[in-house]
XYZ file of C-alpha atoms in Angstrom:
524
model
C 28.577 7.683 41.214
C 30.246 8.874 38.055
C 27.761 9.645 35.246
C 28.257 7.718 32.001
C 30.396 9.433 29.431
C 28.374 10.368 26.336
C 29.652 8.888 23.096
C 31.683 11.189 20.878
C 29.655 13.023 18.171
C 31.175 10.949 15.384
C 30.206 7.706 17.106
C 26.685 8.982 17.792
C 26.281 10.011 14.164
C 27.542 6.618 13.000
C 25.115 4.850 15.333
C 22.221 6.982 14.076
C 23.181 6.295 10.484
C 23.370 2.561 11.199
C 19.937 2.610 12.839
C 18.470 4.539 9.910
C 20.037 2.070 7.472
C 18.627 -0.840 9.440
C 15.132 0.693 9.399
C 15.425 1.375 5.681
C 16.469 -2.239 5.160
C 13.488 -3.476 7.173
C 11.162 -1.227 5.178
C 12.691 -2.352 1.884
C 12.319 -6.016 2.825
C 8.742 -5.371 3.949
C 7.920 -3.520 0.745
C 9.389 -6.425 -1.228
C 7.152 -8.753 0.771
C 4.059 -6.825 -0.313
C 5.278 -6.632 -3.915
C 5.606 -10.420 -3.921
C 2.029 -10.724 -2.686
C 0.899 -8.277 -5.354
C 2.506 -10.180 -8.231
C 1.264 -13.548 -6.946
C -2.275 -12.163 -6.569
C -2.137 -10.578 -10.019
C -1.061 -13.889 -11.537
C -3.971 -15.726 -9.918
C -6.365 -12.969 -10.998
C -5.143 -13.116 -14.604
C -5.639 -16.884 -14.652
C -9.171 -16.617 -13.290
C -10.118 -13.898 -15.781
C -8.740 -15.909 -18.719
C -10.703 -18.999 -17.646
C -13.875 -16.940 -17.210
C -13.530 -15.378 -20.653
C -12.824 -18.691 -22.377
C -15.739 -20.341 -20.658
C -17.976 -17.413 -21.598
C -17.069 -17.789 -25.261
C -17.705 -21.520 -25.160
C -21.082 -21.051 -23.479
C -22.331 -18.310 -25.785
C -21.127 -19.620 -29.138
C -23.365 -18.382 -31.908
C -26.038 -17.218 -29.485
C -24.136 -13.999 -28.754
C -26.491 -11.063 -29.202
C -25.462 -8.509 -31.830
C -25.658 -4.997 -30.308
C -28.062 -2.590 -32.065
C -26.738 0.645 -33.616
C -25.745 3.234 -31.051
C -25.337 0.816 -28.162
C -21.525 0.658 -28.181
C -21.194 4.457 -28.259
C -23.692 4.789 -25.394
C -21.871 2.104 -23.411
C -18.426 3.643 -23.962
C -19.504 7.103 -22.809
C -21.203 5.778 -19.697
C -18.311 3.508 -18.764
C -15.721 6.240 -19.308
C -17.524 8.680 -17.017
C -18.479 6.198 -14.320
C -15.043 4.587 -14.235
C -13.319 7.955 -13.860
C -15.684 8.705 -10.974
C -14.782 5.388 -9.392
C -11.061 5.924 -10.012
C -11.221 9.263 -8.199
C -13.091 7.609 -5.361
C -10.473 4.850 -5.108
C -7.572 7.325 -5.161
C -8.468 8.530 -1.663
C -8.803 5.001 -0.255
C -5.186 4.294 0.722
C -4.369 7.731 2.143
C -7.398 9.292 3.798
C -6.484 7.713 7.163
C -2.788 8.441 6.610
C -3.526 12.095 5.780
C -5.386 12.589 9.057
C -2.451 11.025 10.913
C -0.125 13.338 8.964
C -2.112 16.299 10.294
C -1.528 15.017 13.842
C -4.934 13.568 14.724
C -5.237 10.430 16.870
C -7.481 7.437 16.180
C -10.348 8.825 18.245
C -10.532 12.077 16.264
C -10.058 10.196 13.006
C -12.953 7.971 14.038
C -15.124 11.067 14.500
C -14.213 12.247 10.984
C -15.078 8.870 9.491
C -18.310 8.699 11.488
C -19.297 12.111 10.139
C -18.895 10.829 6.588
C -20.960 7.716 7.217
C -23.604 9.654 9.146
C -23.797 12.110 6.274
C -24.221 9.209 3.880
C -26.966 7.768 6.079
C -28.861 11.052 6.225
C -28.486 11.904 2.562
C -29.039 8.258 1.657
C -32.633 8.479 2.812
C -33.473 11.254 0.357
C -30.726 11.582 -2.275
C -31.966 8.686 -4.386
C -35.554 9.961 -4.295
C -34.383 13.436 -5.255
C -32.428 11.997 -8.175
C -35.569 10.176 -9.357
C -37.557 13.442 -9.221
C -35.032 16.148 -10.135
C -33.201 13.981 -12.651
C -30.498 11.306 -12.521
C -28.128 13.432 -14.650
C -28.369 16.210 -12.058
C -27.636 13.602 -9.403
C -24.441 12.625 -11.227
C -23.440 16.277 -11.557
C -24.066 16.780 -7.850
C -21.735 13.855 -7.153
C -18.859 15.503 -9.034
C -19.347 18.854 -7.297
C -19.637 17.318 -3.823
C -16.610 15.104 -4.336
C -14.425 17.942 -5.633
C -15.400 20.022 -2.592
C -14.561 17.081 -0.325
C -11.141 16.637 -1.939
C -10.302 20.344 -1.751
C -11.063 20.529 1.978
C -8.318 17.917 2.548
C -5.745 20.619 1.800
C -6.442 22.226 5.177
C -5.441 20.650 8.516
C -8.352 22.483 10.176
C -10.649 20.002 11.906
C -13.765 21.971 10.908
C -12.803 22.010 7.226
C -12.049 18.310 7.320
C -15.396 17.719 9.024
C -17.194 19.688 6.311
C -15.335 17.656 3.706
C -16.584 14.432 5.272
C -20.171 15.704 5.033
C -19.675 16.426 1.323
C -18.022 13.027 0.907
C -21.041 11.290 2.459
C -23.367 12.936 -0.056
C -21.024 12.075 -2.918
C -20.788 8.417 -1.891
C -24.566 8.048 -1.831
C -24.915 9.595 -5.289
C -22.092 7.490 -6.717
C -23.884 4.294 -5.735
C -27.362 5.359 -6.862
C -27.527 8.088 -9.521
C -25.142 6.590 -12.091
C -26.674 3.108 -12.151
C -30.214 4.520 -12.170
C -29.392 6.852 -15.082
C -27.791 4.082 -17.103
C -30.574 1.508 -16.584
C -33.324 3.985 -17.464
C -31.453 5.335 -20.488
C -30.695 1.792 -21.676
C -34.382 0.884 -21.890
C -35.491 4.324 -23.080
C -33.254 3.901 -26.125
C -34.753 0.487 -26.828
C -31.665 -1.622 -26.144
C -32.249 -5.316 -25.284
C -32.216 -6.289 -21.625
C -29.586 -8.963 -22.276
C -27.026 -6.248 -23.073
C -27.505 -4.598 -19.700
C -25.639 -7.463 -18.077
C -22.741 -6.842 -20.453
C -22.538 -3.214 -19.338
C -22.572 -4.232 -15.680
C -19.859 -6.777 -16.385
C -17.599 -4.285 -18.174
C -18.238 -1.728 -15.461
C -17.236 -4.249 -12.827
C -14.062 -5.295 -14.637
C -13.125 -1.691 -15.386
C -13.756 -0.738 -11.784
C -11.372 -3.461 -10.655
C -8.688 -2.195 -13.019
C -9.348 1.389 -11.872
C -9.072 0.374 -8.224
C -5.760 -1.451 -8.717
C -4.427 1.461 -10.760
C -5.599 3.903 -8.091
C -3.521 2.145 -5.453
C -0.341 2.406 -7.532
C -1.075 5.976 -8.684
C -1.901 7.103 -5.154
C 1.283 5.612 -3.712
C 3.423 7.132 -6.465
C 1.838 10.564 -6.020
C 2.118 10.380 -2.233
C 5.764 9.305 -2.357
C 6.678 12.329 -4.463
C 4.290 15.015 -3.222
C 2.883 13.834 0.104
C -0.418 12.262 1.244
C -2.488 15.145 -0.151
C -1.440 14.452 -3.762
C -3.924 11.615 -4.503
C -6.845 13.915 -3.657
C -5.585 16.605 -6.034
C -5.237 14.082 -8.864
C -8.790 12.878 -8.200
C -10.193 16.416 -8.331
C -8.681 17.042 -11.768
C -10.161 13.808 -13.144
C -13.579 14.629 -11.724
C -13.580 18.102 -13.306
C -13.119 16.588 -16.787
C -15.880 14.023 -16.195
C -18.260 16.706 -14.958
C -17.789 18.556 -18.243
C -18.569 15.382 -20.244
C -21.775 14.706 -18.289
C -22.912 18.318 -18.518
C -22.374 18.546 -22.268
C -23.164 15.024 -23.444
C -25.710 13.273 -21.221
C -29.480 13.532 -21.519
C -31.727 13.772 -18.477
C -34.052 11.028 -17.247
C -36.352 10.626 -14.264
C -37.937 7.969 -12.108
C -41.448 8.881 -13.285
C -42.935 10.954 -16.066
C -44.624 13.164 -13.481
C -41.223 14.062 -12.063
C -40.133 15.578 -15.362
C -43.319 17.603 -15.699
C -43.696 18.748 -12.104
C -43.294 22.360 -11.023
C -40.122 23.512 -9.357
C -41.616 24.990 -6.185
C -39.623 24.030 -3.130
C -42.682 22.882 -1.194
C -43.906 20.697 -4.042
C -40.434 19.292 -4.520
C -40.125 18.381 -0.845
C -43.520 16.711 -0.951
C -42.593 14.673 -4.028
C -39.274 13.618 -2.510
C -40.986 12.624 0.736
C -43.626 10.721 -1.215
C -40.933 8.936 -3.233
C -39.054 7.900 -0.103
C -42.305 6.826 1.544
C -43.281 4.752 -1.500
C -39.856 3.131 -1.586
C -40.073 2.321 2.125
C -43.584 0.884 1.728
C -42.474 -1.210 -1.235
C -39.627 -2.707 0.801
C -41.963 -3.559 3.676
C -44.570 -5.124 1.386
C -42.123 -7.313 -0.511
C -40.195 -9.694 1.736
C -37.723 -10.365 -1.050
C -36.765 -6.694 -1.200
C -36.553 -6.435 2.582
C -34.225 -9.413 2.993
C -32.250 -8.490 -0.119
C -31.661 -5.040 1.352
C -30.725 -6.441 4.759
C -28.268 -8.878 3.201
C -26.673 -6.062 1.212
C -26.589 -3.677 4.175
C -25.065 -6.302 6.495
C -22.278 -7.200 4.091
C -21.450 -3.571 3.342
C -21.561 -2.627 7.039
C -18.790 -5.125 7.733
C -16.928 -4.036 4.620
C -16.985 -0.312 5.397
C -15.864 -0.942 8.962
C -12.961 -2.870 7.470
C -12.203 0.133 5.229
C -11.466 2.134 8.375
C -9.694 -0.640 10.287
C -7.295 -2.203 7.795
C -4.607 0.476 8.088
C -4.293 0.552 11.902
C -4.796 -3.226 12.108
C -1.890 -4.009 9.779
C 0.308 -1.429 11.520
C -0.387 -2.801 15.014
C 2.607 -5.155 14.867
C 5.735 -3.015 15.331
C 7.782 -5.352 13.134
C 5.563 -4.515 10.138
C 4.615 -0.919 10.994
C 7.112 0.869 8.761
C 6.716 -1.606 5.900
C 2.936 -1.149 5.945
C 3.219 2.645 6.200
C 5.469 2.707 3.133
C 3.218 0.374 1.138
C -0.331 1.639 1.737
C -1.055 2.170 -1.955
C 0.453 -1.206 -2.851
C -1.578 -3.018 -0.177
C -4.689 -1.268 -1.460
C -3.824 -2.470 -4.973
C -3.477 -6.033 -3.642
C -6.955 -5.807 -2.163
C -8.338 -4.581 -5.461
C -6.668 -7.416 -7.371
C -8.471 -9.766 -5.006
C -11.806 -8.123 -5.832
C -11.124 -8.721 -9.527
C -10.299 -12.347 -8.768
C -13.574 -12.702 -6.899
C -15.557 -11.151 -9.719
C -13.919 -13.534 -12.196
C -14.778 -16.509 -10.001
C -18.350 -15.221 -9.752
C -18.596 -14.858 -13.515
C -17.344 -18.403 -14.044
C -19.626 -19.989 -11.449
C -22.757 -17.943 -12.105
C -22.768 -19.089 -15.742
C -23.310 -22.705 -14.699
C -26.982 -23.637 -15.036
C -26.749 -25.933 -12.021
C -25.450 -23.145 -9.812
C -27.926 -20.259 -9.951
C -26.823 -16.819 -8.847
C -28.659 -17.080 -5.513
C -26.772 -20.256 -4.639
C -23.570 -18.221 -4.483
C -24.993 -15.933 -1.791
C -24.346 -18.209 1.215
C -20.773 -18.825 0.058
C -20.017 -15.110 -0.146
C -21.543 -14.246 3.236
C -20.011 -17.270 4.991
C -16.464 -16.649 3.754
C -16.778 -12.940 4.603
C -17.743 -13.906 8.148
C -14.845 -16.362 8.474
C -12.385 -13.726 7.250
C -13.071 -11.764 10.454
C -12.002 -14.622 12.736
C -8.222 -14.193 12.427
C -8.225 -10.396 13.045
C -10.519 -10.987 16.038
C -8.414 -13.747 17.613
C -4.870 -12.817 16.468
C -4.846 -9.028 15.981
C -1.017 -8.829 15.934
C -0.413 -11.618 13.416
C 0.018 -9.365 10.377
C 0.567 -12.076 7.696
C -2.533 -14.002 8.784
C -4.591 -10.806 8.917
C -3.360 -9.880 5.456
C -4.499 -13.267 4.152
C -7.894 -12.837 5.821
C -8.316 -9.356 4.376
C -7.492 -10.708 0.920
C -10.186 -13.371 1.351
C -12.693 -10.682 2.354
C -11.828 -8.563 -0.684
C -12.257 -11.608 -2.917
C -15.788 -11.975 -1.558
C -16.355 -8.259 -2.196
C -15.547 -8.964 -5.847
C -18.271 -11.616 -5.922
C -20.738 -9.576 -3.853
C -21.188 -6.537 -6.086
C -22.037 -8.155 -9.438
C -24.145 -10.750 -7.626
C -26.251 -8.184 -5.778
C -26.347 -5.925 -8.836
C -27.954 -8.795 -10.730
C -30.462 -9.455 -7.947
C -31.347 -5.765 -7.590
C -31.900 -5.546 -11.319
C -34.399 -8.406 -11.153
C -36.310 -7.337 -8.048
C -36.117 -3.534 -7.584
C -38.881 -1.614 -9.440
C -37.482 0.865 -11.970
C -39.639 3.838 -10.922
C -38.383 3.586 -7.326
C -34.887 2.268 -8.041
C -32.755 5.136 -6.721
C -34.963 5.680 -3.649
C -34.900 1.993 -2.672
C -31.161 1.676 -3.282
C -30.602 4.706 -1.039
C -32.765 3.203 1.709
C -30.707 0.010 1.527
C -27.681 2.100 2.577
C -29.253 3.606 5.706
C -28.812 0.640 8.112
C -25.237 -0.010 6.997
C -24.294 3.619 7.659
C -25.952 3.556 11.079
C -23.955 0.448 12.031
C -20.686 2.015 10.917
C -21.513 5.243 12.770
C -22.095 3.351 16.029
C -18.917 1.263 15.705
C -16.564 4.019 14.595
C -18.085 6.483 17.044
C -16.772 4.246 19.808
C -13.645 2.968 18.072
C -11.249 4.583 20.533
C -12.701 2.511 23.377
C -12.807 -0.724 21.334
C -9.889 -3.008 20.641
C -9.173 -4.335 17.159
C -10.424 -7.741 18.292
C -13.780 -6.362 19.448
C -14.303 -4.405 16.225
C -13.750 -7.506 14.119
C -16.022 -9.560 16.378
C -18.730 -6.999 15.552
C -17.888 -7.369 11.852
C -18.195 -11.139 12.242
C -21.620 -10.713 13.849
C -22.931 -8.437 11.110
C -21.727 -10.816 8.387
C -23.541 -13.665 10.161
C -26.654 -11.475 10.147
C -26.179 -11.009 6.393
C -25.910 -14.779 5.977
C -29.252 -15.207 7.769
C -30.856 -12.448 5.669
C -29.808 -14.089 2.398
C -31.269 -17.429 3.573
C -34.580 -15.705 4.225
C -34.353 -13.935 0.863
C -33.899 -17.269 -0.914
C -36.925 -18.744 0.850
C -39.040 -15.689 -0.033
C -37.875 -15.817 -3.653
C -38.643 -19.538 -3.860
C -42.128 -18.895 -2.492
C -42.969 -16.183 -4.998
C -41.898 -15.974 -8.629
C -40.949 -12.516 -9.871
C -43.734 -11.156 -12.051
C -42.532 -8.550 -14.574
C -44.577 -5.438 -15.284
C -46.807 -5.256 -18.319
C -44.860 -4.833 -21.523
C -41.599 -6.097 -20.135
C -39.929 -9.299 -19.192
C -38.295 -10.452 -16.039
C -36.393 -13.187 -14.361
C -37.584 -15.963 -12.160
C -35.123 -16.251 -9.334
C -37.277 -18.765 -7.546
C -36.395 -22.427 -7.696
C -32.782 -22.057 -8.741
C -32.490 -18.758 -10.525
C -33.196 -19.857 -14.114
C -34.524 -17.058 -16.275
C -37.953 -17.450 -17.734
C -38.063 -14.453 -19.976
C -36.313 -11.335 -21.131
C -37.288 -7.719 -21.159
C -38.745 -6.448 -24.368
C -36.695 -3.277 -23.989
C -39.596 -1.245 -25.273
C -37.974 1.952 -24.108
C -40.538 2.862 -21.503
C -37.958 2.634 -18.769
C -40.054 0.027 -17.015
C -37.836 -2.954 -17.502
C -37.807 -3.706 -13.810
C -34.094 -3.708 -14.245
C -34.840 -6.756 -16.451
C -31.755 -5.650 -16.009
C -29.402 -7.366 -14.692
C -29.511 -10.449 -16.590
C -28.824 -13.524 -14.581
C -26.112 -14.338 -17.083
C -23.673 -11.486 -16.773
C -21.506 -11.292 -19.863
C -18.474 -13.191 -18.748
C -16.673 -12.441 -21.977
C -15.970 -8.988 -20.713
C -15.898 -9.247 -17.058
C -18.008 -10.383 -14.249
C -16.251 -8.085 -11.902
C -16.714 -5.912 -8.961
C -18.302 -2.513 -8.690
C -17.324 -1.220 -5.275
């Protein structure tokens, strides 16, 4: 049999050029598809934010609290530093998975790298918050910057061991980002004598700014990666973190969880004992107070599903060959779409939580239920990319409602002197769940992973129901010299913190009425 005659070189080159042009056309059309989603989502988000702000003005009227001298300067410095930290954190979001693929690692090895980060966060999460309470929250923030810069720099090497070390540093940094900054700000707020009502305004602006930073990070990361490769977003983040570290080092004052922590000796043995005692006290407090236990379980369940999604969204959207190249060329843009959805959710939360008839706790079942339902489509139709994209957008919208909602509840229920330790302990079960799932991700299909996410969100729904019953059964009693909020029987507030500066405002914090003039956004 005569073998087929190969096509002439010119014909082969023309065919290759035509195929490349066709792929480019498919990618361009796909990228246009995601740009259309981005602009439509941004339009909805803008509308929601405008409605929330107008409603906030109408509700507050003349009752708007005038900030005392020094508050705006304090707020600006804190927001600038924390938002830069969050921006740097978001910059790695779209491309950490893509970078590992660029280095030639398969999903199983990438799963091991992600598991290492979450396991590191789980281990450090048990003690990092307590150490920040004892050694100082400012030092905790500084440690975040150093650990995160180290993590970003290790990404420049394709060596598995360096990448593994970077994930360990990243786990420590993530724990500190979610504990040290908030603990420093809340304590400093009351120590300077600022009213508790203004704490909600700071949380609101932080949430809104974080949403803007996250959307910007997606666009910046994609632009940097398109020009300089998938490593570029990590380099940009390191530069930003170095500037913020200098600001914290030179401009922030130190504060502690207890007065004894500031006066204690620096011996290693004594320090270990104090940290262990702080963690033990935080653990005992959670077990004694059913509200704290169920609040922590609700938070951990939601975040466990969310962080599993953080790993899965890239391979899930690329599973359909027809969308693979379009998704690969639009990772930063898709990430920006998700962040726009979080801002939309935070705006919806701000609008609804300001209604007296709809207390903040009454939004909890909605958030957990919709998050659970968003896992159904990826579980049943893992190759239907448009439907999965819609489901992921719904989940991110709930994320936007989740963070300010739980920030408000933590502020009302978590004791100030154990705040960082308890918040760190809340993160332990979520990290253990993610470690188990991602440690076996190579042997699990996309459908099975999202079934597990569905299950954990259902568990969070049950935990928030139990939290509401516990809160209804027992009214929050504020410490002596401070006020508090009664989240029983509908979440109406029955008092406000005196803001006497003793740092014992019980978070009086997070006012149930987050300042919707400026935000009501997400914190992720």
